Tab-separated table of C-alpha atoms in Angstrom:
chain	number	residue	atom	x	y	z
A	904	MET	CA	-41.748	29.417	-8.281
A	905	ASN	CA	-43.852	30.128	-11.385
A	906	ARG	CA	-45.068	27.702	-14.024
A	907	ILE	CA	-41.952	28.119	-16.185
A	908	ASP	CA	-39.682	27.375	-13.229
A	909	ARG	CA	-41.722	24.270	-12.370
A	910	TYR	CA	-41.563	23.089	-15.964
A	911	THR	CA	-37.797	23.616	-16.138
A	912	SER	CA	-37.374	21.875	-12.783
A	913	TRP	CA	-39.379	18.840	-13.897
A	914	LEU	CA	-37.278	18.557	-17.060
A	915	PHE	CA	-34.053	18.839	-15.068
A	916	TRP	CA	-35.043	16.257	-12.454
A	917	GLY	CA	-36.178	13.813	-15.117
A	918	TYR	CA	-32.892	13.977	-16.979
A	919	PHE	CA	-30.876	14.104	-13.735
A	920	ILE	CA	-32.439	10.975	-12.238
A	921	GLY	CA	-32.402	9.161	-15.574
A	922	GLY	CA	-28.751	9.970	-16.184
A	923	LEU	CA	-27.777	9.003	-12.641
A	924	LEU	CA	-29.525	5.637	-12.932
A	925	VAL	CA	-27.967	4.932	-16.340
A	926	PHE	CA	-24.419	5.731	-15.190
A	927	LEU	CA	-24.935	3.830	-11.921
A	928	THR	CA	-26.229	0.770	-13.767
A	929	ILE	CA	-23.391	0.771	-16.297
A	930	PHE	CA	-20.713	1.227	-13.651
A	931	THR	CA	-22.161	-1.438	-11.363
A	932	ALA	CA	-22.636	-3.968	-14.169
A	933	VAL	CA	-19.080	-3.587	-15.459
A	934	ASP	CA	-17.552	-3.658	-11.980
A	935	ALA	CA	-19.705	-6.637	-10.901
A	936	MET	CA	-18.530	-8.711	-13.859
A	937	SER	CA	-14.919	-7.927	-12.998
A	938	THR	CA	-15.522	-8.784	-9.337
A	939	MET	CA	-17.128	-12.131	-10.162
A	940	VAL	CA	-14.184	-13.020	-12.393
A	941	ASN	CA	-11.584	-12.084	-9.768
A	942	TYR	CA	-13.331	-13.648	-6.766
A	943	LYS	CA	-14.700	-17.138	-7.232
A	944	ASN	CA	-17.348	-18.887	-5.121
A	945	VAL	CA	-18.694	-15.695	-3.599
A	946	ALA	CA	-22.167	-15.936	-2.085
A	947	PRO	CA	-24.739	-13.828	-3.988
A	948	SER	CA	-25.836	-12.219	-0.722
A	949	ALA	CA	-22.249	-11.101	0.006
A	950	LEU	CA	-21.894	-9.633	-3.484
A	951	LEU	CA	-25.242	-7.857	-3.135
A	952	ASN	CA	-24.283	-6.377	0.242
A	953	PHE	CA	-20.882	-5.323	-1.126
A	954	TYR	CA	-22.513	-3.220	-3.853
A	955	LEU	CA	-25.255	-1.905	-1.591
A	956	TYR	CA	-22.552	-0.455	0.645
A	957	SER	CA	-20.659	0.757	-2.444
A	958	PHE	CA	-23.609	2.729	-3.816
A	959	PRO	CA	-23.281	5.776	-1.502
A	960	GLU	CA	-19.712	6.428	-2.667
A	961	ILE	CA	-20.497	5.697	-6.323
A	962	ILE	CA	-23.566	7.947	-6.320
A	963	GLN	CA	-21.661	10.727	-4.581
A	964	LYS	CA	-19.000	10.571	-7.311
A	965	LEU	CA	-21.600	10.516	-10.088
A	966	LEU	CA	-23.673	13.468	-8.840
A	967	PRO	CA	-21.630	16.103	-10.759
A	968	VAL	CA	-21.952	14.065	-13.960
A	969	ALA	CA	-25.705	13.724	-13.512
A	970	CYS	CA	-26.005	17.463	-12.800
A	971	LEU	CA	-24.153	18.274	-16.007
A	972	LEU	CA	-26.229	15.830	-18.062
A	973	GLY	CA	-29.461	17.163	-16.574
A	974	THR	CA	-28.465	20.753	-17.366
A	975	ILE	CA	-27.385	20.087	-20.944
A	976	LEU	CA	-30.396	17.938	-21.873
A	977	THR	CA	-32.872	20.317	-20.201
A	978	LEU	CA	-31.610	23.388	-22.062
A	979	SER	CA	-31.167	21.415	-25.272
A	980	SER	CA	-34.799	20.263	-25.084
A	981	LEU	CA	-35.984	23.825	-24.542
A	982	ASN	CA	-33.852	25.063	-27.408
A	983	LYS	CA	-34.828	22.281	-29.794
A	984	ALA	CA	-38.539	22.993	-29.290
A	985	ASN	CA	-37.950	26.773	-29.715
A	986	GLU	CA	-39.149	27.242	-26.139
A	987	LEU	CA	-35.853	28.871	-25.236
A	988	VAL	CA	-36.276	31.392	-28.037
A	989	ALA	CA	-39.770	32.193	-26.806
A	990	LEU	CA	-38.498	32.749	-23.280
A	991	PHE	CA	-35.795	35.097	-24.582
A	992	ALA	CA	-38.423	36.979	-26.595
A	993	SER	CA	-40.533	37.420	-23.461
A	994	GLY	CA	-37.649	39.261	-21.817
A	995	MET	CA	-36.197	36.466	-19.677
A	996	SER	CA	-32.421	36.279	-19.530
A	997	LEU	CA	-30.421	33.061	-19.645
A	998	LEU	CA	-29.550	33.554	-15.971
A	999	ARG	CA	-33.220	33.831	-15.048
A	1000	ILE	CA	-34.157	30.762	-17.098
A	1001	THR	CA	-31.432	28.634	-15.507
A	1002	THR	CA	-31.997	29.922	-11.946
A	1003	PRO	CA	-34.150	26.927	-10.854
A	1004	ILE	CA	-31.536	24.541	-12.279
A	1005	LEU	CA	-28.730	26.304	-10.409
A	1006	ILE	CA	-30.743	26.232	-7.172
A	1007	TRP	CA	-31.417	22.499	-7.499
A	1008	VAL	CA	-27.745	21.847	-8.271
A	1009	LEU	CA	-26.738	23.765	-5.131
A	1010	ILE	CA	-29.149	21.654	-3.072
A	1011	ILE	CA	-27.798	18.463	-4.660
A	1012	SER	CA	-24.240	19.630	-3.925
A	1013	GLY	CA	-25.137	20.189	-0.283
A	1014	LEU	CA	-26.703	16.743	-0.012
A	1015	GLY	CA	-23.652	15.266	-1.744
A	1016	TYR	CA	-21.335	16.859	0.793
A	1017	TRP	CA	-23.487	15.644	3.682
A	1018	SER	CA	-23.425	12.148	2.203
A	1019	SER	CA	-19.634	12.181	1.807
A	1020	ASP	CA	-19.289	13.355	5.399
A	1021	GLN	CA	-21.837	11.186	7.183
A	1022	VAL	CA	-22.930	8.273	4.981
A	1023	VAL	CA	-19.947	7.331	2.792
A	1024	PRO	CA	-17.405	6.760	5.641
A	1025	LYS	CA	-19.720	4.317	7.436
A	1026	ALA	CA	-20.652	2.537	4.216
A	1027	THR	CA	-16.992	2.291	3.162
A	1028	LYS	CA	-16.056	0.561	6.419
A	1029	GLN	CA	-18.788	-2.018	5.890
A	1030	LYS	CA	-17.810	-2.445	2.237
A	1031	ASN	CA	-14.171	-3.086	3.170
A	1032	TYR	CA	-15.257	-5.552	5.839
A	1033	ILE	CA	-17.219	-7.555	3.241
A	1034	LEU	CA	-14.340	-7.257	0.755
A	1035	TYR	CA	-11.793	-8.891	3.066
A	1036	TYR	CA	-14.064	-11.322	4.885
A	1037	ASP	CA	-16.408	-12.549	2.138
A	1038	LEU	CA	-14.785	-11.758	-1.212
A	1039	LYS	CA	-11.037	-12.068	-0.629
A	1040	LYS	CA	-11.565	-14.423	2.344
A	1041	GLU	CA	-8.560	-12.878	4.074
A	1042	PRO	CA	-9.996	-11.440	7.315
A	1043	HIS	CA	-6.526	-10.940	8.823
A	1044	ARG	CA	-5.907	-8.202	6.260
A	1045	PHE	CA	-8.870	-6.139	7.383
A	1046	SER	CA	-8.014	-3.218	9.629
A	1047	THR	CA	-10.418	-1.004	11.515
A	1048	VAL	CA	-8.939	2.473	11.334
A	1049	LYS	CA	-9.927	5.172	13.827
A	1050	THR	CA	-8.784	8.730	14.247
A	1051	ASP	CA	-6.709	7.927	17.319
A	1052	LYS	CA	-5.393	4.401	16.781
A	1053	ILE	CA	-5.137	1.459	14.396
A	1054	TRP	CA	-5.610	-2.169	15.337
A	1055	TYR	CA	-4.248	-4.740	12.923
A	1056	ARG	CA	-3.880	-8.511	12.918
A	1057	SER	CA	-1.194	-10.388	11.026
A	1058	LYS	CA	-0.961	-14.176	11.448
A	1059	ASN	CA	-0.325	-14.839	15.167
A	1060	SER	CA	0.259	-11.235	16.127
A	1061	ILE	CA	-1.941	-8.263	16.921
A	1062	PHE	CA	-0.591	-4.763	17.075
A	1063	ASN	CA	-1.820	-1.309	17.875
A	1064	ILE	CA	-0.478	1.896	16.295
A	1065	GLN	CA	-1.357	5.292	17.710
A	1066	THR	CA	-0.471	7.324	14.600
A	1067	LEU	CA	0.373	6.274	11.046
A	1068	ASN	CA	1.533	8.629	8.298
A	1069	ALA	CA	-0.230	8.891	4.954
A	1070	LYS	CA	2.278	6.730	3.076
A	1071	GLY	CA	2.111	4.004	5.705
A	1072	ASP	CA	5.907	3.873	6.096
A	1073	GLY	CA	6.224	5.604	9.470
A	1074	ALA	CA	4.363	5.308	12.767
A	1075	GLN	CA	4.467	6.205	16.424
A	1076	GLY	CA	3.205	4.455	19.548
A	1077	LEU	CA	3.462	0.780	18.572
A	1078	THR	CA	2.376	-2.077	20.825
A	1079	MET	CA	2.688	-5.625	19.475
A	1080	TYR	CA	1.289	-8.822	20.984
A	1081	PHE	CA	2.639	-12.187	19.837
A	1082	PHE	CA	0.697	-15.382	20.526
A	1083	SER	CA	1.445	-19.099	20.428
A	1084	GLU	CA	-0.521	-21.565	18.292
A	1085	ALA	CA	-2.812	-22.017	21.300
A	1086	TRP	CA	-3.236	-18.232	21.442
A	1087	ASP	CA	-1.331	-17.787	24.671
A	1088	LEU	CA	0.463	-14.446	24.988
A	1089	VAL	CA	4.204	-15.120	24.664
A	1090	GLN	CA	5.730	-11.719	23.905
A	1091	MET	CA	4.908	-8.013	23.883
A	1092	ILE	CA	6.947	-5.329	22.119
A	1093	THR	CA	6.493	-1.577	22.445
A	1094	ALA	CA	8.223	1.179	20.478
A	1095	ARG	CA	7.918	4.952	20.251
A	1096	GLN	CA	9.058	5.245	16.630
A	1097	VAL	CA	8.646	2.763	13.753
A	1098	THR	CA	10.011	2.841	10.215
A	1099	ILE	CA	8.144	0.435	7.917
A	1100	LYS	CA	9.692	-0.927	4.730
A	1101	GLY	CA	7.375	-3.721	3.656
A	1102	PRO	CA	7.895	-6.671	6.028
A	1103	GLN	CA	11.050	-5.033	7.448
A	1104	TRP	CA	10.237	-2.960	10.529
A	1105	SER	CA	12.788	-0.816	12.356
A	1106	LEU	CA	11.783	-0.031	15.952
A	1107	GLU	CA	13.264	2.708	18.142
A	1108	ASN	CA	13.144	3.355	21.907
A	1109	GLY	CA	11.061	0.444	23.099
A	1110	THR	CA	10.779	-2.595	25.320
A	1111	VAL	CA	10.478	-6.364	24.901
A	1112	THR	CA	8.451	-8.316	27.448
A	1113	VAL	CA	8.569	-12.139	27.416
A	1114	PHE	CA	5.843	-14.216	29.040
A	1115	SER	CA	7.002	-17.729	29.984
A	1116	LYS	CA	5.158	-20.612	31.600
A	1117	ASP	CA	8.333	-21.377	33.570
A	1118	SER	CA	8.297	-17.977	35.263
A	1119	SER	CA	5.633	-16.286	37.350
A	1120	PHE	CA	6.824	-12.835	36.296
A	1121	PRO	CA	7.353	-11.506	32.780
A	1122	LEU	CA	10.885	-10.533	31.777
A	1123	THR	CA	11.264	-7.024	30.337
A	1124	SER	CA	14.270	-5.503	28.566
A	1125	GLN	CA	14.731	-2.161	26.837
A	1126	PHE	CA	16.255	-1.339	23.457
A	1127	LYS	CA	17.156	1.757	21.460
A	1128	THR	CA	16.849	0.124	18.036
A	1129	LYS	CA	15.467	-3.222	16.990
A	1130	ASN	CA	14.751	-4.729	13.570
A	1131	ILE	CA	12.017	-7.294	13.098
A	1132	VAL	CA	10.578	-9.121	10.094
A	1133	MET	CA	6.815	-9.148	9.938
A	1134	ALA	CA	4.586	-11.526	8.017
A	1135	GLU	CA	4.330	-10.838	4.304
A	1136	ASP	CA	0.728	-9.623	4.555
A	1137	SER	CA	1.736	-6.906	7.010
A	1138	LYS	CA	2.830	-4.856	3.992
A	1139	ASP	CA	-0.875	-4.201	3.429
A	1140	LEU	CA	-0.788	-1.971	6.486
A	1141	GLN	CA	0.526	0.741	4.169
A	1142	SER	CA	-2.927	0.972	2.614
A	1143	ALA	CA	-4.329	1.854	6.023
A	1144	GLY	CA	-2.649	5.246	5.781
A	1145	GLN	CA	-5.122	6.339	3.102
A	1146	THR	CA	-8.280	6.424	5.192
A	1147	ALA	CA	-9.865	9.798	4.434
A	1148	ASP	CA	-12.846	8.099	2.793
A	1149	MET	CA	-13.504	6.267	6.076
A	1150	MET	CA	-13.599	9.410	8.208
A	1151	SER	CA	-15.960	12.354	8.517
A	1152	GLN	CA	-14.595	15.883	8.175
A	1153	LYS	CA	-14.527	16.285	11.950
A	1154	GLU	CA	-12.693	12.993	12.424
A	1155	LEU	CA	-10.285	13.814	9.610
A	1156	GLU	CA	-9.566	17.227	11.101
A	1157	HIS	CA	-8.831	15.620	14.468
A	1158	PHE	CA	-6.665	12.990	12.769
A	1159	ILE	CA	-4.638	15.670	10.960
A	1160	LYS	CA	-4.090	17.599	14.193
A	1161	LYS	CA	-3.011	14.451	16.026
A	1162	ASN	CA	-0.535	13.504	13.286
A	1163	LYS	CA	0.856	17.048	13.200
A	1164	ASP	CA	1.345	17.002	16.948
A	1165	ALA	CA	3.175	13.707	16.541
A	1166	GLY	CA	5.485	15.272	13.937
A	1167	LEU	CA	4.182	13.173	11.029
A	1168	ASP	CA	3.520	14.263	7.463
A	1169	THR	CA	-0.139	15.251	6.984
A	1170	VAL	CA	-0.069	16.754	3.483
A	1171	ALA	CA	-2.057	13.930	1.857
A	1172	TYR	CA	-4.680	14.078	4.596
A	1173	GLU	CA	-4.968	17.859	4.261
A	1174	VAL	CA	-5.493	17.539	0.505
A	1175	ASP	CA	-8.221	14.960	1.121
A	1176	TYR	CA	-9.800	17.238	3.722
A	1177	HIS	CA	-10.065	20.209	1.347
A	1178	SER	CA	-10.935	18.080	-1.699
A	1179	LYS	CA	-14.018	16.711	0.072
A	1180	ILE	CA	-15.350	20.251	0.270
A	1181	SER	CA	-14.253	21.340	-3.207
A	1182	PHE	CA	-15.681	18.222	-4.883
A	1183	ALA	CA	-19.079	19.015	-3.417
A	1184	PHE	CA	-19.149	22.055	-5.743
A	1185	ALA	CA	-18.105	20.049	-8.809
A	1186	GLY	CA	-21.753	19.706	-9.856
A	1187	LEU	CA	-22.219	23.496	-9.856
A	1188	VAL	CA	-19.002	23.978	-11.840
A	1189	MET	CA	-20.045	21.406	-14.439
A	1190	CYS	CA	-23.526	22.926	-14.595
A	1191	LEU	CA	-22.033	26.342	-15.427
A	1192	LEU	CA	-19.827	24.705	-18.048
A	1193	GLY	CA	-22.746	22.926	-19.640
A	1194	ILE	CA	-25.012	25.968	-20.032
A	1195	PRO	CA	-23.141	27.752	-22.880
A	1196	PHE	CA	-22.521	24.523	-24.798
A	1197	SER	CA	-26.146	23.395	-24.621
A	1198	VAL	CA	-27.508	26.791	-25.668
A	1199	GLU	CA	-25.098	27.227	-28.569
A	1200	ARG	CA	-25.119	23.713	-29.988
A	1201	ALA	CA	-28.510	22.233	-29.217
A	1202	ARG	CA	-29.935	23.244	-32.626
A	1203	SER	CA	-27.085	21.835	-34.694
A	1204	GLY	CA	-26.951	18.362	-33.168
A	1205	GLY	CA	-29.044	15.713	-31.555
A	1206	THR	CA	-29.048	14.073	-28.166
A	1207	MET	CA	-25.921	12.046	-28.879
A	1208	LEU	CA	-23.952	15.224	-29.609
A	1209	ASN	CA	-25.085	16.697	-26.311
A	1210	VAL	CA	-24.161	13.510	-24.436
A	1211	GLY	CA	-20.780	13.577	-26.174
A	1212	ILE	CA	-20.216	17.174	-25.047
A	1213	CYS	CA	-21.210	16.124	-21.520
A	1214	LEU	CA	-18.693	13.268	-21.446
A	1215	ALA	CA	-15.950	15.476	-22.897
A	1216	LEU	CA	-16.489	18.132	-20.226
A	1217	VAL	CA	-16.508	15.470	-17.506
A	1218	PHE	CA	-13.250	14.034	-18.823
A	1219	VAL	CA	-11.531	17.430	-18.939
A	1220	TYR	CA	-12.697	18.335	-15.440
A	1221	TYR	CA	-11.681	15.020	-13.866
A	1222	VAL	CA	-8.257	15.082	-15.503
A	1223	PHE	CA	-7.709	18.611	-14.188
A	1224	TYR	CA	-9.102	17.703	-10.757
A	1225	SER	CA	-7.046	14.502	-10.445
A	1226	SER	CA	-3.886	16.318	-11.533
A	1227	GLY	CA	-4.409	18.966	-8.872
A	1228	ILE	CA	-4.954	16.364	-6.144
A	1229	THR	CA	-1.853	14.439	-7.213
A	1230	LEU	CA	0.302	17.565	-7.195
A	1231	GLY	CA	-1.041	18.430	-3.769
A	1232	GLN	CA	-0.361	14.992	-2.308
A	1233	HIS	CA	3.223	15.161	-3.542
A	1234	GLY	CA	3.701	18.575	-1.951
A	1235	THR	CA	4.066	20.466	-5.231
A	1236	LEU	CA	1.020	22.617	-4.453
A	1237	PRO	CA	-0.404	23.668	-1.071
A	1238	PRO	CA	-3.420	21.502	-0.098
A	1239	VAL	CA	-5.959	24.342	-0.429
A	1240	VAL	CA	-4.616	25.379	-3.845
A	1241	ALA	CA	-4.523	21.785	-5.091
A	1242	ALA	CA	-8.110	21.143	-4.061
A	1243	TRP	CA	-9.693	24.379	-5.252
A	1244	THR	CA	-7.699	25.402	-8.354
A	1245	PRO	CA	-9.607	23.065	-10.745
A	1246	ASN	CA	-12.949	24.486	-9.591
A	1247	ILE	CA	-11.771	28.092	-9.793
A	1248	VAL	CA	-10.196	27.728	-13.244
A	1249	MET	CA	-13.117	25.795	-14.744
A	1250	THR	CA	-15.613	28.242	-13.231
A	1251	GLY	CA	-13.671	31.144	-14.744
A	1252	PHE	CA	-13.703	29.411	-18.126
A	1253	ALA	CA	-17.461	28.861	-17.830
A	1254	LEU	CA	-18.095	32.522	-16.946
A	1255	VAL	CA	-16.080	33.648	-19.977
A	1256	LEU	CA	-18.203	31.438	-22.244
A	1257	LEU	CA	-21.401	32.692	-20.617
A	1258	LYS	CA	-20.348	36.314	-21.090
A	1259	ARG	CA	-19.755	35.691	-24.796
A	1260	LEU	CA	-23.358	34.550	-25.199
A	1261	LYS	CA	-24.580	38.078	-24.274
A	1262	ARG	CA	-27.987	36.799	-23.119
């Protein structure tokens, strides 16, 4: 790495870190004010821990934005000071000038993917724990979701589900334990298939076991279909179906395979699986998009214009990306196509703009 590369790298890292801190501060401040309004009498330590565990996910989402901002402001600074013109005159191409930036963005993308795979899932579990226990003060609504089973508590009942579909309206392998006010086991229900419609649960092919103090042996009976009404808060179990952010890629892959083997719909999980990988390259895509705009327009506008271009590109990309994910989750597009099409299209658009520069 020569002196020019080191200089470009220092500029990029300065703008990258500065932009990341600014966006992180703004997002956290706005969200914290909303949280304090919605949840009263929350201990400052609980609120601090909630956001500390939220930072990994927030930072991972903001990395592409910071990469784009760092790229645009770095090249704009070089262009504004005529340093870019001097580099072109010395025979350096635009690709050669931006090579250190592209390398750093690739490294950042790799670290972002590693974070989303190893750090974010663990932090999200802790964040959700604090959310239900300390902020909402509704610990019975907190569920610990694993790749092979789900444990959930609702009022005086605890139940275990082996597999739950993405929408949270269908499950297999249910075991329910009902307790008295003194927390003595009074009834156990098992079912192979479950259809969930809010508090209305339809069970198929199961058993009912009653535990009575008047009898030394439990009484068990079988049923083909059985309808039960769960507590109102059991409807929140449907949110447990969307758990990709709480699983690593390996766990998510295992979870998808297990749900497929159980005959459940896994489209939403597959989209999440591929989108985790594709989003890791969002920073590189945005970097390529930012290069032609910063080189062409840096002379005709100031920093605010460049920031405006940055925000506009981010908005366009995220709208495109979110639309693709939504279409994929609804089955309109295959999971791989839904996750990767935004990156491919935006990269193609960036390459066309770069080719028009002829530098």
